């Protein structure tokens, strides 16, 4: 079959690329080996948000009860994991159907199977059984095959008691105890879900803080909040081995200490889905970790582009879609400029949230310039946060040569500030120009405005 | 006593005016007859948000239980109104103290008492007992005395069973039944609080929909949601009389029908605090409803300005502070332009929220121009909303001659979109320019982006 564009992978990047390409008149083939929606929809952002949303009242009841605003018997409120799984499956089935319909309506040809480059201009798609192969001839190709869970040989999910995030999200009954290896977004969000379902949580992070790529104040503040929620945190400690013994997860630390739990989650990072696809045969280069190298136009080789997790620029769904739109517009001749993703905004969800738009303080220091300053505001002084019985946290603004270059925040509900912060950062809003907007009262948004207006502390 | 600026009223407008004036070097006197913070802090936005926040788990438990995600016995979860009152009093006391301290530190002289203009350049401040009078000579004055609850002779709060919002917010035990006269923000928010506390709610609105100044789709959609929550809504019906009989509220409709309830709330609007202040003696004019007339610079008379509720431009706290900052900057010579408040963003809070930034469709039609269009997005298709078990609602964008002039939204959590929408409207963001921002996934913000990108329906 001939097409102008073949897209490999129907996650957030590939799906959006195919739809937009079809809308711009390109004859488009989309290849997916498993489910439409990729990791984000099926085993990532969406199921975790669904589980966090479904179990949220457990946290808010507890925080209100601490203030005596609500009285209740904790055991009288039961979150049902089977019901959550059921709702997830229904939601996914509905979304898959809607996505397939939208592709069909847009005129995208969907091929189910695994794509492999066999020569420049040719992709072969083989179905799951390996029985049928379809040869696709393309003018241009977009590789959007995403990433999967990373692990180490001594810490490898086995599907019994040692699980990867996808396996953990399939459990039908919650463990009483859960050890999480990895203090990134996945470990923290899943820990919160299972803590609300009654599990005692132990989290181990080898680096010196939670969320090590974010501002240190974020990880340190979050650790404080999670300890208050009775999590056991082992920060700066390394796991020697983790395996299933007699149905339970047995973990040995580098120190020699061992611990056991009903289940363990390995959430130590992501590895790109780039092997065995013939990428090198069409001129793509992979970096040592397997990420597809791209140039400033997201091109990986002649007529081959790579977007999303697989190129390693950012492992976030919205980065993938942003890149996909760029590449398709470029192919359609609507975009001549190099890709400017800039700093990709990020959130971690739960009772204690974090968000960042633009740069962290450390990245601002790395970015050159003369002067780095920070200004901040404590959520405790924000009436909206007070009303949620959740006043711990802060908004921190980063200034580089008097220009706003980043905002980080920690606290209940701060994920709601992420796009506002993103717009203010991209628009290089000055504290003075803020006066042109009316901040509704009372909102959490006012905490962001206050942080921007606060006196600045000189960092460099 | 002599000063350069006297400010009458220490609500959001007056307090901010005094602080900013002092910061800009003006010798400032602030006059307040009762509590720092005005209606907003003491009897308005803040207590209602505190009560809504404290009782929120009751709503989320119910919506999750409908989806079988959570099982619980509703009677096992008790929101405590006395605890809420207690927390409110503590929070107010703390805030009053912090505000007084901030005024003192800023060098503002705070006079407790009622101010009255006795001649141009002179305000007399009399304390509550009427014993002591201080004469203040000013160069400029800012009137920021706010507004109180409006009522009609036949529907007048008596403090027994017929209450104004302030009295309702002081109750120590919730009524079993509550009749609310007035379907504006106050009636809706207080209804939600007391519904969560177990009261059956009947709401009567004389106009043809709830929130009659907002987009009709908002009021109509909200009515649908509140009916689902078992509220009795009497829309487009008028109350003939409302009084306390034998300790209960007895209401007679124009139709002759009568109804009874434990308590009734009169929330039919606001009337300015402008009487008996000698405003006319210094050249101010009042409109027939008592609002102080102001010119394009918010000036009410020579050397007299009026900000906030009392000038009737907008009855929202954040409008008052925005106006206050303008007036003070103007007095300091930092502002030469006429005041441009524009459309003031508005929210209604609760389980089902609304927000508007910029114009409604009706106001856009009134605004002239060639072409009015709307584009919209249903929250049911937003994964974040789905995860909150709250998919009903929408975001509606209003375009005037291809420029974004307004955004309205209805649904769970949409108050979080208000400042983002405000910034996008004030910046006249085009759908194309949206592509320059990365919308984090999954967020409610994406619903706003989708509404802006959706095909537009031609209205005129």
mmCIF file of C-alpha atoms in Angstrom, chain A residues 12 40 45-46 49-58 60-61 64 67-73 76-81 83-85 87 91 95 102 317-319 321-322 329 339-341 343-347 349 353 383-390 413 415-420 422-424 426-427 429 433 435-446 450, chain B residues 12 40 45-46 49-58 60-61 64 67-73 76-81 83-85 87 91 95 102 317-319 321-322 329 339-341 343-347 349 353 383-390 413 415-420 422-424 426-427 429 433 435-446 450:
data_model
loop_
_atom_site.group_PDB
_atom_site.id
_atom_site.type_symbol
_atom_site.label_atom_id
_atom_site.label_comp_id
_atom_site.label_asym_id
_atom_site.label_seq_id
_atom_site.Cartn_x
_atom_site.Cartn_y
_atom_site.Cartn_z
ATOM 1 C CA UNK A 12 -0.566 10.811 22.023
ATOM 2 C CA UNK A 40 -0.690 7.612 28.467
ATOM 3 C CA UNK A 45 -1.600 9.329 32.900
ATOM 4 C CA UNK A 46 -5.230 8.420 32.421
ATOM 5 C CA UNK A 49 -5.704 10.078 37.259
ATOM 6 C CA UNK A 50 -8.850 7.987 37.259
ATOM 7 C CA UNK A 51 -7.665 6.046 40.313
ATOM 8 C CA UNK A 52 -6.504 9.219 42.044
ATOM 9 C CA UNK A 53 -9.812 10.911 41.277
ATOM 10 C CA UNK A 54 -11.868 7.948 42.456
ATOM 11 C CA UNK A 55 -9.971 7.655 45.728
ATOM 12 C CA UNK A 56 -9.582 11.390 46.412
ATOM 13 C CA UNK A 57 -12.396 11.631 48.979
ATOM 14 C CA UNK A 58 -10.396 9.346 51.267
ATOM 15 C CA UNK A 60 -9.946 14.949 51.802
ATOM 16 C CA UNK A 61 -11.973 13.237 54.533
ATOM 17 C CA UNK A 64 -10.858 17.604 57.119
ATOM 18 C CA UNK A 67 -9.344 19.812 61.604
ATOM 19 C CA UNK A 68 -12.489 18.251 63.146
ATOM 20 C CA UNK A 69 -14.594 19.697 60.339
ATOM 21 C CA UNK A 70 -15.844 16.236 59.478
ATOM 22 C CA UNK A 71 -16.394 13.241 61.701
ATOM 23 C CA UNK A 72 -16.408 9.784 60.170
ATOM 24 C CA UNK A 73 -15.285 6.233 60.699
ATOM 25 C CA UNK A 76 -17.050 3.057 56.906
ATOM 26 C CA UNK A 77 -15.685 4.527 53.656
ATOM 27 C CA UNK A 78 -14.397 1.884 51.266
ATOM 28 C CA UNK A 79 -12.855 2.613 47.896
ATOM 29 C CA UNK A 80 -13.436 -0.334 45.606
ATOM 30 C CA UNK A 81 -10.471 -1.299 43.450
ATOM 31 C CA UNK A 83 -15.033 -0.901 40.683
ATOM 32 C CA UNK A 84 -12.143 1.360 39.723
ATOM 33 C CA UNK A 85 -10.811 -1.314 37.359
ATOM 34 C CA UNK A 87 -14.684 1.923 35.305
ATOM 35 C CA UNK A 91 -13.630 4.223 29.881
ATOM 36 C CA UNK A 95 -12.193 5.890 24.275
ATOM 37 C CA UNK A 102 -12.348 9.570 14.608
ATOM 38 C CA UNK A 317 2.352 13.009 26.610
ATOM 39 C CA UNK A 318 1.843 16.707 25.906
ATOM 40 C CA UNK A 319 5.411 17.011 24.633
ATOM 41 C CA UNK A 321 1.516 15.920 20.813
ATOM 42 C CA UNK A 322 3.281 19.272 20.627
ATOM 43 C CA UNK A 329 2.815 21.261 9.948
ATOM 44 C CA UNK A 339 11.199 23.094 16.689
ATOM 45 C CA UNK A 340 10.935 25.156 19.841
ATOM 46 C CA UNK A 341 9.456 23.007 22.538
ATOM 47 C CA UNK A 343 10.757 23.706 28.815
ATOM 48 C CA UNK A 344 7.797 21.336 28.906
ATOM 49 C CA UNK A 345 5.397 21.911 31.798
ATOM 50 C CA UNK A 346 5.022 19.037 34.225
ATOM 51 C CA UNK A 347 2.630 18.028 36.987
ATOM 52 C CA UNK A 349 -1.077 14.699 40.843
ATOM 53 C CA UNK A 353 0.592 18.117 43.875
ATOM 54 C CA UNK A 383 -7.594 31.924 51.372
ATOM 55 C CA UNK A 384 -8.566 29.403 48.710
ATOM 56 C CA UNK A 385 -5.932 26.945 49.943
ATOM 57 C CA UNK A 386 -7.043 27.549 53.529
ATOM 58 C CA UNK A 387 -10.611 26.723 52.537
ATOM 59 C CA UNK A 388 -9.443 23.351 51.208
ATOM 60 C CA UNK A 389 -7.904 22.562 54.634
ATOM 61 C CA UNK A 390 -4.627 22.338 52.758
ATOM 62 C CA UNK A 413 -4.408 21.530 43.795
ATOM 63 C CA UNK A 415 -1.626 21.298 39.106
ATOM 64 C CA UNK A 416 -4.422 23.749 38.307
ATOM 65 C CA UNK A 417 -1.824 26.518 38.007
ATOM 66 C CA UNK A 418 0.268 24.823 35.345
ATOM 67 C CA UNK A 419 -1.139 26.325 32.160
ATOM 68 C CA UNK A 420 -1.561 29.778 33.643
ATOM 69 C CA UNK A 422 3.048 28.244 31.237
ATOM 70 C CA UNK A 423 1.332 31.166 29.479
ATOM 71 C CA UNK A 424 2.843 33.764 31.809
ATOM 72 C CA UNK A 426 6.049 31.986 27.538
ATOM 73 C CA UNK A 427 4.684 35.528 27.337
ATOM 74 C CA UNK A 429 5.027 38.545 31.742
ATOM 75 C CA UNK A 433 2.091 43.681 33.284
ATOM 76 C CA UNK A 435 -1.655 44.460 36.833
ATOM 77 C CA UNK A 436 -3.440 44.365 33.494
ATOM 78 C CA UNK A 437 -5.205 41.151 34.482
ATOM 79 C CA UNK A 438 -7.876 40.847 37.114
ATOM 80 C CA UNK A 439 -7.233 37.852 39.342
ATOM 81 C CA UNK A 440 -10.567 36.563 40.586
ATOM 82 C CA UNK A 441 -10.869 36.308 44.351
ATOM 83 C CA UNK A 442 -10.611 33.877 46.053
ATOM 84 C CA UNK A 443 -8.562 31.608 43.802
ATOM 85 C CA UNK A 444 -5.355 29.646 44.019
ATOM 86 C CA UNK A 445 -4.295 31.717 41.011
ATOM 87 C CA UNK A 446 -3.815 34.644 43.388
ATOM 88 C CA UNK A 450 1.520 37.043 44.807
ATOM 89 C CA UNK B 12 -10.748 44.556 49.716
ATOM 90 C CA UNK B 40 -15.649 39.551 51.404
ATOM 91 C CA UNK B 45 -16.398 35.060 49.701
ATOM 92 C CA UNK B 46 -14.154 33.716 52.414
ATOM 93 C CA UNK B 49 -15.453 29.140 50.454
ATOM 94 C CA UNK B 50 -14.389 27.836 53.831
ATOM 95 C CA UNK B 51 -17.784 26.199 54.354
ATOM 96 C CA UNK B 52 -17.800 24.849 50.795
ATOM 97 C CA UNK B 53 -14.286 23.511 51.191
ATOM 98 C CA UNK B 54 -15.015 21.917 54.549
ATOM 99 C CA UNK B 55 -18.156 20.188 53.285
ATOM 100 C CA UNK B 56 -16.825 19.245 49.830
ATOM 101 C CA UNK B 57 -16.103 15.588 50.661
ATOM 102 C CA UNK B 58 -19.841 15.051 51.167
ATOM 103 C CA UNK B 60 -17.510 13.968 46.125
ATOM 104 C CA UNK B 61 -18.425 10.889 48.164
ATOM 105 C CA UNK B 64 -18.253 8.632 43.487
ATOM 106 C CA UNK B 67 -20.447 5.300 40.106
ATOM 107 C CA UNK B 68 -19.928 2.601 42.761
ATOM 108 C CA UNK B 69 -16.280 3.657 43.116
ATOM 109 C CA UNK B 70 -16.789 4.245 46.812
ATOM 110 C CA UNK B 71 -19.126 2.531 49.248
ATOM 111 C CA UNK B 72 -20.121 4.346 52.400
ATOM 112 C CA UNK B 73 -22.993 5.032 54.717
ATOM 113 C CA UNK B 76 -21.454 7.797 58.918
ATOM 114 C CA UNK B 77 -19.974 11.022 57.538
ATOM 115 C CA UNK B 78 -20.979 14.097 59.497
ATOM 116 C CA UNK B 79 -19.935 17.630 58.640
ATOM 117 C CA UNK B 80 -19.889 19.706 61.783
ATOM 118 C CA UNK B 81 -21.303 23.211 61.443
ATOM 119 C CA UNK B 83 -16.543 23.101 63.907
ATOM 120 C CA UNK B 84 -16.842 25.076 60.692
ATOM 121 C CA UNK B 85 -17.933 28.150 62.651
ATOM 122 C CA UNK B 87 -12.550 27.385 62.238
ATOM 123 C CA UNK B 91 -9.287 32.163 60.664
ATOM 124 C CA UNK B 95 -6.513 37.381 59.447
ATOM 125 C CA UNK B 102 0.452 44.894 58.018
ATOM 126 C CA UNK B 317 -13.945 41.872 45.592
ATOM 127 C CA UNK B 318 -11.306 41.635 42.891
ATOM 128 C CA UNK B 319 -12.920 44.509 40.983
ATOM 129 C CA UNK B 321 -8.888 45.878 44.552
ATOM 130 C CA UNK B 322 -8.246 46.444 40.849
ATOM 131 C CA UNK B 329 -1.418 54.903 41.185
ATOM 132 C CA UNK B 339 -9.632 53.279 34.209
ATOM 133 C CA UNK B 340 -9.995 50.183 32.074
ATOM 134 C CA UNK B 341 -11.474 47.466 34.209
ATOM 135 C CA UNK B 343 -15.225 42.749 31.922
ATOM 136 C CA UNK B 344 -14.493 41.500 35.431
ATOM 137 C CA UNK B 345 -14.046 37.724 35.705
ATOM 138 C CA UNK B 346 -16.548 35.921 37.905
ATOM 139 C CA UNK B 347 -16.859 32.514 39.541
ATOM 140 C CA UNK B 349 -18.035 27.848 43.596
ATOM 141 C CA UNK B 353 -18.964 25.664 39.365
ATOM 142 C CA UNK B 383 -10.075 12.999 30.730
ATOM 143 C CA UNK B 384 -9.368 15.097 33.792
ATOM 144 C CA UNK B 385 -13.074 15.806 34.297
ATOM 145 C CA UNK B 386 -13.850 12.121 33.766
ATOM 146 C CA UNK B 387 -11.336 11.224 36.452
ATOM 147 C CA UNK B 388 -13.205 13.458 38.912
ATOM 148 C CA UNK B 389 -16.422 11.512 38.221
ATOM 149 C CA UNK B 390 -17.801 14.819 37.039
ATOM 150 C CA UNK B 413 -13.736 22.600 39.070
ATOM 151 C CA UNK B 415 -13.338 28.038 38.642
ATOM 152 C CA UNK B 416 -9.749 26.884 38.155
ATOM 153 C CA UNK B 417 -9.930 28.069 34.539
ATOM 154 C CA UNK B 418 -10.868 31.647 35.327
ATOM 155 C CA UNK B 419 -7.482 33.367 35.329
ATOM 156 C CA UNK B 420 -6.163 31.371 32.396
ATOM 157 C CA UNK B 422 -8.857 36.035 31.713
ATOM 158 C CA UNK B 423 -5.268 36.174 30.446
ATOM 159 C CA UNK B 424 -6.142 34.610 27.091
ATOM 160 C CA UNK B 426 -7.054 40.136 27.657
ATOM 161 C CA UNK B 427 -4.185 39.048 25.402
ATOM 162 C CA UNK B 429 -5.121 35.071 21.952
ATOM 163 C CA UNK B 433 -1.246 31.449 18.898
ATOM 164 C CA UNK B 435 -0.132 26.410 19.581
ATOM 165 C CA UNK B 436 2.772 28.284 21.141
ATOM 166 C CA UNK B 437 1.773 27.035 24.590
ATOM 167 C CA UNK B 438 2.086 23.474 25.777
ATOM 168 C CA UNK B 439 -1.058 22.403 27.595
ATOM 169 C CA UNK B 440 -0.096 19.794 30.171
ATOM 170 C CA UNK B 441 -1.981 16.530 29.917
ATOM 171 C CA UNK B 442 -4.280 15.595 31.535
ATOM 172 C CA UNK B 443 -5.703 18.899 32.769
ATOM 173 C CA UNK B 444 -9.012 20.691 32.730
ATOM 174 C CA UNK B 445 -7.096 23.456 30.949
ATOM 175 C CA UNK B 446 -7.124 21.270 27.846
ATOM 176 C CA UNK B 450 -10.245 22.482 22.835
#
